[in-house]
Structures are given as C-alpha cells and as structure tokens.
Coordinates of C-alpha atoms and ligand atoms in Angstrom, one line a residue:
X16 CA 5.1 -3.1 -35.8
X17 CA 3.9 -0.3 -33.5
X18 CA 4.9 -0.8 -29.9
X19 CA 1.9 -0.7 -27.6
X20 CA 3.7 1.1 -24.8
X21 CA 3.2 4.8 -24.1
X22 CA 6.5 6.5 -23.4
X23 CA 6.8 10.2 -22.9
X24 CA 9.6 12.5 -24.2
X25 CA 11.5 12.0 -20.9
X26 CA 11.6 8.3 -21.4
X27 CA 9.0 7.7 -18.7
X28 CA 6.6 4.8 -19.4
X29 CA 3.0 5.8 -18.8
X30 CA 1.4 2.8 -17.1
X31 CA -1.0 4.4 -14.7
X32 CA -4.2 6.2 -15.5
X33 CA -6.4 8.0 -13.0
X34 CA -9.9 8.4 -14.2
X35 CA -12.3 11.0 -12.7
X36 CA -15.8 9.7 -13.2
X37 CA -17.7 12.7 -11.9
X38 CA -17.1 16.2 -10.6
X39 CA -19.8 15.8 -8.1
X40 CA -19.4 15.0 -4.4
X41 CA -21.5 14.6 -1.3
X42 CA -18.8 16.5 0.7
X43 CA -17.4 20.0 0.3
X44 CA -13.9 19.8 1.7
X45 CA -12.6 23.2 2.3
X46 CA -9.3 22.7 0.4
X47 CA -11.1 21.0 -2.5
X48 CA -14.4 22.8 -3.3
X49 CA -16.2 25.9 -2.4
X50 CA -19.5 25.4 -0.7
X51 CA -21.6 26.6 -3.6
X52 CA -19.8 24.7 -6.3
X53 CA -21.5 24.6 -9.6
X54 CA -21.3 21.2 -11.4
X55 CA -21.2 20.3 -15.0
X56 CA -24.3 19.5 -17.1
X57 CA -24.7 15.8 -17.7
X58 CA -24.1 16.1 -21.5
X59 CA -20.6 17.3 -20.8
X60 CA -19.8 14.1 -18.9
X61 CA -18.5 11.0 -20.6
X62 CA -21.2 8.3 -20.4
X63 CA -20.3 5.0 -18.7
X64 CA -19.9 3.5 -22.2
X65 CA -17.6 6.2 -23.3
X66 CA -15.6 5.9 -20.1
X67 CA -15.3 2.2 -20.8
X68 CA -14.2 2.7 -24.4
X69 CA -11.6 5.3 -23.5
X70 CA -10.2 3.5 -20.5
X71 CA -9.9 0.4 -22.5
X72 CA -7.8 2.1 -25.2
X73 CA -5.3 3.1 -22.5
X74 CA -5.2 -0.5 -21.3
X75 CA -4.6 -1.6 -24.8
X76 CA -1.7 0.9 -25.0
X77 CA 0.0 -0.5 -22.0
X78 CA -1.7 1.1 -18.9
X79 CA -1.5 -1.5 -16.1
X80 CA -3.2 0.4 -13.3
X81 CA -6.4 2.2 -13.1
X82 CA -7.4 4.4 -10.2
X83 CA -11.0 5.7 -10.2
X84 CA -11.5 9.0 -8.6
X85 CA -13.6 12.2 -8.8
X86 CA -15.3 14.2 -7.2
X87 CA -16.6 11.2 -5.3
X88 CA -16.6 8.2 -7.6
X89 CA -19.2 6.3 -5.7
X90 CA -21.9 9.0 -6.1
X91 CA -21.8 8.6 -9.9
X92 CA -25.0 6.9 -11.0
X93 CA -24.5 3.4 -12.3
X94 CA -20.8 3.4 -11.4
X95 CA -20.7 -0.3 -10.8
X96 CA -21.4 -0.9 -14.5
X97 CA -18.1 0.8 -15.2
X98 CA -16.2 -1.2 -12.5
X99 CA -17.7 -4.4 -13.8
X100 CA -16.6 -3.5 -17.3
X101 CA -13.0 -2.7 -16.2
X102 CA -12.9 -6.0 -14.3
X103 CA -12.7 -7.8 -17.6
X104 CA -9.2 -6.3 -18.1
X105 CA -8.1 -7.8 -14.7
X106 CA -9.5 -11.1 -15.8
X107 CA -7.6 -11.0 -19.1
X108 CA -4.4 -10.1 -17.3
X109 CA -4.1 -6.8 -19.3
X110 CA -4.5 -4.8 -16.0
X111 CA -2.6 -5.4 -12.8
X112 CA -4.8 -3.3 -10.6
X113 CA -8.2 -1.6 -10.5
X114 CA -8.6 0.6 -7.5
X115 CA -10.3 3.8 -6.2
X116 CA -9.9 6.8 -4.0
X117 CA -13.1 7.6 -2.0
X118 CA -14.3 9.7 0.9
X119 CA -15.8 6.5 2.3
X120 CA -19.3 7.7 2.6
X121 CA -20.8 5.1 0.2
X122 CA -18.6 2.2 1.1
X123 CA -21.3 0.4 3.2
X124 CA -23.2 -0.1 0.0
X125 CA -20.4 -0.6 -2.5
X126 CA -17.6 -2.4 -0.7
X127 CA -18.7 -5.9 -1.5
X128 CA -19.6 -5.2 -5.1
X129 CA -16.2 -3.6 -5.6
X130 CA -14.5 -6.6 -4.1
X131 CA -16.5 -8.8 -6.4
X132 CA -15.1 -6.8 -9.4
X133 CA -11.5 -7.6 -8.3
X134 CA -10.8 -4.4 -6.4
X135 CA -8.3 -5.3 -3.7
X136 CA -7.4 -2.0 -2.2
X137 CA -9.1 1.3 -1.6
X138 CA -7.7 4.7 -0.5
X139 CA -10.0 6.4 1.9
X140 CA -9.5 10.1 2.5
X141 CA -9.8 11.2 6.2
X142 CA -7.9 14.2 7.6
X143 CA -9.1 13.9 11.2
X144 CA -10.5 11.5 13.7
X145 CA -12.3 14.3 15.6
X146 CA -15.9 14.5 14.7
X147 CA -16.3 18.2 14.9
X148 CA -13.1 18.8 12.9
X149 CA -14.3 16.3 10.3
X150 CA -17.4 18.4 10.0
X151 CA -15.4 21.6 9.7
X152 CA -13.1 20.2 7.0
X153 CA -15.7 18.3 4.9
X154 CA -18.6 20.8 5.6
X155 CA -21.2 18.1 4.6
X156 CA -19.5 14.9 5.7
X157 CA -20.8 12.6 8.4
X158 CA -17.9 11.0 10.3
X159 CA -19.9 8.0 11.6
X160 CA -21.0 7.1 8.1
X161 CA -17.4 7.1 6.9
X162 CA -16.3 4.9 9.8
X163 CA -19.1 2.5 9.1
X164 CA -18.0 2.5 5.4
X165 CA -14.5 1.6 6.5
X166 CA -15.8 -1.3 8.6
X167 CA -17.8 -2.6 5.6
X168 CA -14.7 -2.3 3.4
X169 CA -12.6 -4.3 5.9
X170 CA -15.4 -6.9 6.2
X171 CA -15.3 -7.2 2.4
X172 CA -11.6 -8.0 2.5
X173 CA -10.5 -4.7 1.0
X174 CA -7.1 -3.5 2.0
X175 CA -7.4 0.1 3.2
X176 CA -5.0 3.0 3.0
X177 CA -5.9 6.3 4.7
X178 CA -5.0 9.5 2.9
X179 CA -4.7 12.6 5.0
X180 CA -4.0 16.1 3.8
X181 CA -1.5 17.6 6.3
X182 CA -3.1 20.8 7.5
X183 CA -1.3 23.2 9.8
X184 CA -3.5 24.4 12.6
X185 CA -6.1 21.7 11.8
X186 CA -4.7 18.1 12.1
X187 CA -1.1 18.8 13.2
X188 CA -2.0 18.0 16.8
X189 CA -3.4 14.6 16.0
X190 CA -1.2 13.3 13.2
X191 CA 0.5 11.0 15.7
X192 CA -2.8 9.6 17.0
X193 CA -4.0 9.1 13.4
X194 CA -0.9 6.9 12.7
X195 CA -1.6 5.0 15.9
X196 CA -5.3 4.4 15.0
X197 CA -4.5 3.4 11.4
X198 CA -1.7 1.0 12.4
X199 CA -3.8 -0.6 15.2
X200 CA -6.5 -1.3 12.5
X201 CA -4.0 -2.6 10.0
X202 CA -4.2 0.4 7.6
X203 CA -1.3 2.2 6.1
X204 CA -1.5 6.0 6.1
X205 CA -0.2 8.6 3.6
X206 CA 0.1 12.3 4.3
X207 CA -0.3 14.7 1.4
X208 CA 0.9 18.3 1.2
X209 CA -1.9 20.7 0.4
X210 CA -1.7 21.8 -3.2
X211 CA -2.8 25.1 -4.8
X212 CA -5.8 23.8 -6.8
X213 CA -8.8 26.0 -7.5
X214 CA -7.9 29.6 -7.7
X215 CA -11.2 30.8 -6.2
X216 CA -10.2 29.2 -2.9
X217 CA -7.5 31.9 -2.2
X218 CA -3.8 31.7 -2.0
X219 CA -3.8 32.9 1.7
X220 CA -5.7 29.8 2.7
X221 CA -3.1 27.5 1.0
X222 CA -0.1 29.3 2.5
X223 CA -1.6 29.3 6.0
X224 CA -2.5 25.6 5.8
X225 CA 0.7 24.3 4.2
X226 CA 2.4 21.9 6.6
X227 CA 5.6 20.6 5.0
X228 CA 5.9 16.8 5.2
X229 CA 9.5 17.3 6.4
X230 CA 7.9 18.8 9.5
X231 CA 5.3 16.0 9.7
X232 CA 8.1 13.5 9.6
X233 CA 9.9 15.2 12.4
X234 CA 6.7 15.1 14.4
X235 CA 6.4 11.4 13.7
X236 CA 10.0 10.9 14.9
X237 CA 9.1 12.3 18.3
X238 CA 7.1 9.1 19.1
X239 CA 8.2 6.5 16.5
X240 CA 11.3 5.0 15.1
X241 CA 11.1 5.4 11.3
X242 CA 13.0 3.3 8.8
X243 CA 13.0 4.4 5.1
X244 CA 11.9 1.5 2.9
X245 CA 11.9 1.1 -0.9
X246 CA 8.2 0.1 -0.9
X247 CA 6.1 1.5 -3.7
X248 CA 2.5 1.1 -4.8
X249 CA 3.4 2.6 -8.2
X250 CA 2.5 6.1 -6.9
X251 CA 4.7 9.1 -5.8
X252 CA 4.6 8.3 -2.1
X253 CA 7.8 7.6 -0.3
X254 CA 7.3 5.2 2.6
X255 CA 8.8 4.6 6.1
X256 CA 8.1 1.6 8.3
X257 CA 7.3 2.3 11.9
X258 CA 9.4 0.0 14.2
X259 CA 6.9 0.1 17.1
X260 CA 3.8 -0.7 15.1
X261 CA 5.1 -2.5 12.0
X262 CA 2.8 -0.3 9.9
X263 CA 3.8 2.1 7.1
X264 CA 3.6 5.8 6.7
X265 CA 3.7 7.4 3.2
X266 CA 4.6 10.9 2.3
X267 CA 3.4 12.6 -0.9
X268 CA 5.5 15.7 -1.2
X269 CA 4.7 17.6 -4.4
X270 CA 6.0 20.8 -2.8
X271 CA 8.9 20.0 -0.6
X272 CA 10.4 17.3 -2.8
X273 CA 9.5 17.3 -6.4
X274 CA 8.9 13.7 -7.6
X275 CA 8.2 14.4 -11.2
X276 CA 11.2 12.5 -12.5
X277 CA 9.5 9.2 -11.8
X278 CA 6.0 10.2 -12.9
X279 CA 4.3 7.3 -14.7
X280 CA 0.7 8.7 -14.8
X281 CA -1.8 10.8 -16.7
X282 CA -5.2 11.9 -15.6
X283 CA -8.5 11.7 -17.5
X284 CA -11.3 14.1 -16.4
X285 CA -14.9 13.2 -16.3
X286 CA -15.3 15.3 -19.5
X287 CA -12.7 13.4 -21.4
X288 CA -9.8 15.8 -21.1
X289 CA -6.5 14.2 -20.6
X290 CA -4.1 16.1 -18.3
X291 CA -0.6 15.0 -18.8
X292 CA 0.5 16.7 -15.5
X293 CA -1.6 17.6 -12.4
X294 CA 0.3 20.9 -12.2
X295 CA 0.2 22.2 -15.8
X296 CA -2.7 23.5 -17.9
X297 CA -2.0 21.6 -21.1
X298 CA -4.6 19.0 -21.9
X299 CA -5.9 16.9 -24.8
X300 CA -9.6 16.8 -25.7
X301 CA -10.1 13.1 -26.1
X302 CA -13.9 13.4 -25.9
X303 CA -13.9 15.3 -29.2
X304 CA -12.0 12.4 -30.8
X305 CA -14.2 9.8 -29.1
X306 CA -17.5 11.4 -30.2
X307 CA -16.3 12.2 -33.7
X308 CA -15.4 8.6 -34.7
X309 CA -16.0 5.0 -33.9
X310 CA -12.5 4.3 -35.0
X311 CA -10.2 3.3 -32.1
X312 CA -7.2 4.0 -34.3
X313 CA -8.0 7.8 -34.1
X314 CA -8.3 7.6 -30.4
X315 CA -5.0 5.7 -30.1
X316 CA -3.3 8.4 -32.2
X317 CA -4.8 11.2 -30.1
X318 CA -3.6 9.5 -26.9
X319 CA -0.1 9.0 -28.3
X320 CA 0.1 12.6 -29.4
X321 CA -0.9 13.8 -25.9
X322 CA 1.7 11.6 -24.2
X323 CA 4.3 13.1 -26.6
X324 CA 3.5 16.5 -25.0
X325 CA 3.8 15.3 -21.3
X326 CA 5.8 18.1 -19.6
X327 CA 8.8 17.5 -17.4
X328 CA 7.0 18.5 -14.2
X329 CA 4.8 20.9 -12.3
X330 CA 5.7 24.4 -11.0
X331 CA 4.0 24.4 -7.6
X332 CA 6.0 26.5 -5.3
X333 CA 5.4 27.9 -1.8
X334 CA 8.9 29.3 -1.3
X335 CA 7.7 32.8 -2.1
X336 CA 5.1 34.9 -0.3
X337 CA 2.4 33.9 -2.9
X338 CA 1.6 30.3 -3.8
X339 CA 3.3 29.8 -7.2
X340 CA 2.1 27.5 -10.0
X341 CA -1.5 27.7 -8.7
X342 CA -4.0 25.8 -10.9
X343 CA -7.3 27.4 -11.8
X344 CA -9.1 24.1 -11.9
X345 CA -10.2 22.2 -8.8
X346 CA -8.8 18.9 -7.7
X347 CA -12.3 17.4 -8.0
X348 CA -12.2 18.2 -11.7
X349 CA -8.8 16.8 -12.6
X350 CA -9.2 13.9 -10.1
X351 CA -7.0 13.8 -7.1
Ligands
LIG26 N1 -13.7 12.2 -3.2 C1 -12.6 11.3 -3.1 C2 -11.7 11.5 -1.9 O1 -11.9 12.6 -1.2 O2 -10.9 10.7 -1.6 C3 -11.7 11.3 -4.4 C4 -11.4 12.7 -5.0 S1 -10.4 13.8 -4.0 C5 -10.2 15.1 -5.1 C6 -8.8 12.9 -4.0 C7 -7.8 13.4 -3.0 O3 -7.4 14.7 -3.3 C8 -8.3 13.4 -1.5 O4 -7.5 12.6 -0.8 C9 -8.3 14.8 -1.1 O5 -8.0 14.9 0.2 C10 -7.2 15.3 -2.0 N2 -7.2 16.7 -2.3 C11 -8.2 17.5 -2.7 N3 -7.9 18.8 -2.8 C12 -6.6 18.9 -2.5 C13 -5.6 19.9 -2.4 N4 -5.9 21.2 -2.7 N5 -4.3 19.6 -2.0 C14 -4.0 18.3 -1.7 N6 -4.9 17.3 -1.8 C15 -6.1 17.5 -2.1
LIG27 FE1 -15.3 15.6 -2.2 FE2 -13.0 14.3 -2.1 FE3 -13.0 16.9 -2.8 FE4 -13.6 16.2 -0.3 S1 -11.6 15.9 -1.3 S2 -14.8 17.6 -1.6 S3 -14.6 14.2 -0.6 S4 -13.9 15.3 -4.0

C-alpha cells in the first residue's frame, strides 16, 4: 500500500501548505511590491475550482494545515467559495486548521463568514501603529480601515496574531509599544526579519532596513522579562512569554537563525507552481498537470515528485555587503 504521507529527502514530513490565491493586493507595501506592479492575466490564475482540486490532493496526501495568503487573499473575487470548499476537510477531520494571513483591510466584511467556515485564527500584518508611518509603508493602506477590520475579527471570535516586519529606522522606535498594544488586546505578536524578495526592489533597501531579531529581542528585554517557551503553531516562529503581560512574542528569523531543519511546508502560487522552499528557485508546475488530465493519480505523482526535490534550505545571507540569496520573485507571488 502507498503511504499517504509526504516526506522529503531529509525526512521532514510535509504537513503544511500555504496557498497564494491571488497576486493582487489593495496595498503596495514598500518591502513587498513596487508601486506600479503589473499583475497576472486572469487565465494564468488557478480558478477557484482548480484551487479546490489541488488543495484537496494535498490534504489527501497528509497536509493537515492550510494557510491562505497572497497578495491579499480577501481581494480575490469569490474567495469565500474556496474557504467554504476547504471547510469540508475540517468537518471530515482530514484537516486540523484552515487559516489565513491578511492585511486586514477586508476583515469587516469577511470575518464572520470566515469564522462560519471554521477559521479560528487569523494573522494580520501591521508594521506600525502610527497612521502616517502606516501610509508610508503600505502606500495605499488605510489604517482606520484595518483597525476596524481587527475589531470585526475579534467580534467574530477569531483569535488574532499580529505579524510585523522588523524595519530598522521605521518601526524600531515603537516595537515595545506594539507589544504593549497587542498584549493589552489579547493578541500575540510575531516579528519577521525582512527578506530579500523581488530583485527590482534593490539590495540597498534590504540591507538598510534589516533589523536582526537578536537586536529586537534585546530591545524587548529593556522593558520586559522574557521566558523562552516551547510553544509552536506549526510554523517557524520561536516564542517567548512576557512575564509582565502574559502575552507571547514570536520571532521569525530566516536570516539570523536558519530554521530550515524543521521545515514542514511547501508553497503553492496562484498560478499553480509549487515552491518547495521560499528561498530557492526550483518549482514544480502543477497547473500543467492539473489542466492536462482529470486523473488525480497524475497530480498525486507530480506532488510526490516535487516533494522528493525539496532542498535542504535557503541561502539568504546578509553577512556580506550585498544581500545574498536574493529571490527574483516577489513575496506576493510566492505567498508570504
Ligand atoms: N497581504 C497579506 C498580508 O500582508 O498579510 C498576505 C500576503 S503578504 C506577502 C504575507 C506576509 O509577508 C506579510 O506579513 C508581509 O509583511 C510579509 N512580507 C512581504 N514581503 C516581505 C519581505 N520582503 N520580507 C519579510 N516579510 C515580507
Ligand atoms: Fe499586499 Fe501583503 Fe504585500 Fe503588503 S505585504 S503589499 S498587504 S501582499
């Protein structure tokens, strides 16, 4: 009998799929997109039915957690049809968790329908609590709208985690206040090191902005007592508990501490390419297989063949003058 589980050449079980459902977004964050991004023609995108079929194959092969991302997942037309379809895997017990990463702009409209589909947690990306800075970072974002979306998510009973990219010279002066704000509202917060995605954005920008999370942690320790805890949400973040607030702070440190040895995930783009590693170019064209045959067996074989090529890790490196391991594609394409 064929075992359903996906295991890569380094004995890592692949149980987590991130699905980018669109490359479009209503924001233009400076580290993620250029202001005049050109987006893919619709025919290139997987339809909602194709996204369902492909995601469901991964679930059948042992994926237990789906995180929906983008671009901004909630600007994809008809996206609730896909969430509703995936909720059947929660109901059957095949899936442990269905969740999403969002900029929060559309949560007022979607929080309750998401909760109705069995979504329990959302990650909302906010790098600052200062309205002007928020505008500077997101270019097109409206801070009040995101705050309202967060209120709606809380009212719908969704557990919220805030994701903040640590940006030197931008939010280093308010990181402590962001922790205080999050913990006062019952949210955990995770800091992420800025990664060299999208080569047209310039290496200089990355190196200037890079704020090592070792330094962020030191900053946190000036106000708070931090205790390392073994908590995990199945992702790469390492967590501390803050004695004074009882809340958690996560650190995602692709640069300063490589976490590839425990990687359990792969990423599906909105065009059906499977990236086995965020920081490597190798990919598998699952859309081609999907569109060439109704046979799920062919898809399963293509997925297994891709997992068999999962590399050991990424090559991001800021230790030299130039950002090493830079990826030509944007985060919004691969799905952050
Ligand atoms: N639009 C949604 C959002 O912003 O949450 C989902 C997609 S976005 C690409 C996912 C995450 O990637 C966000 O938390 C964003 O801050 C992060 N991100 C984007 N570009 C990044 C970069 N170059 N380095 C580190 N994180 C990045
Ligand atoms: Fe859009 Fe998210 Fe990228 Fe910002 S980080 S531009 S919200 S996809």
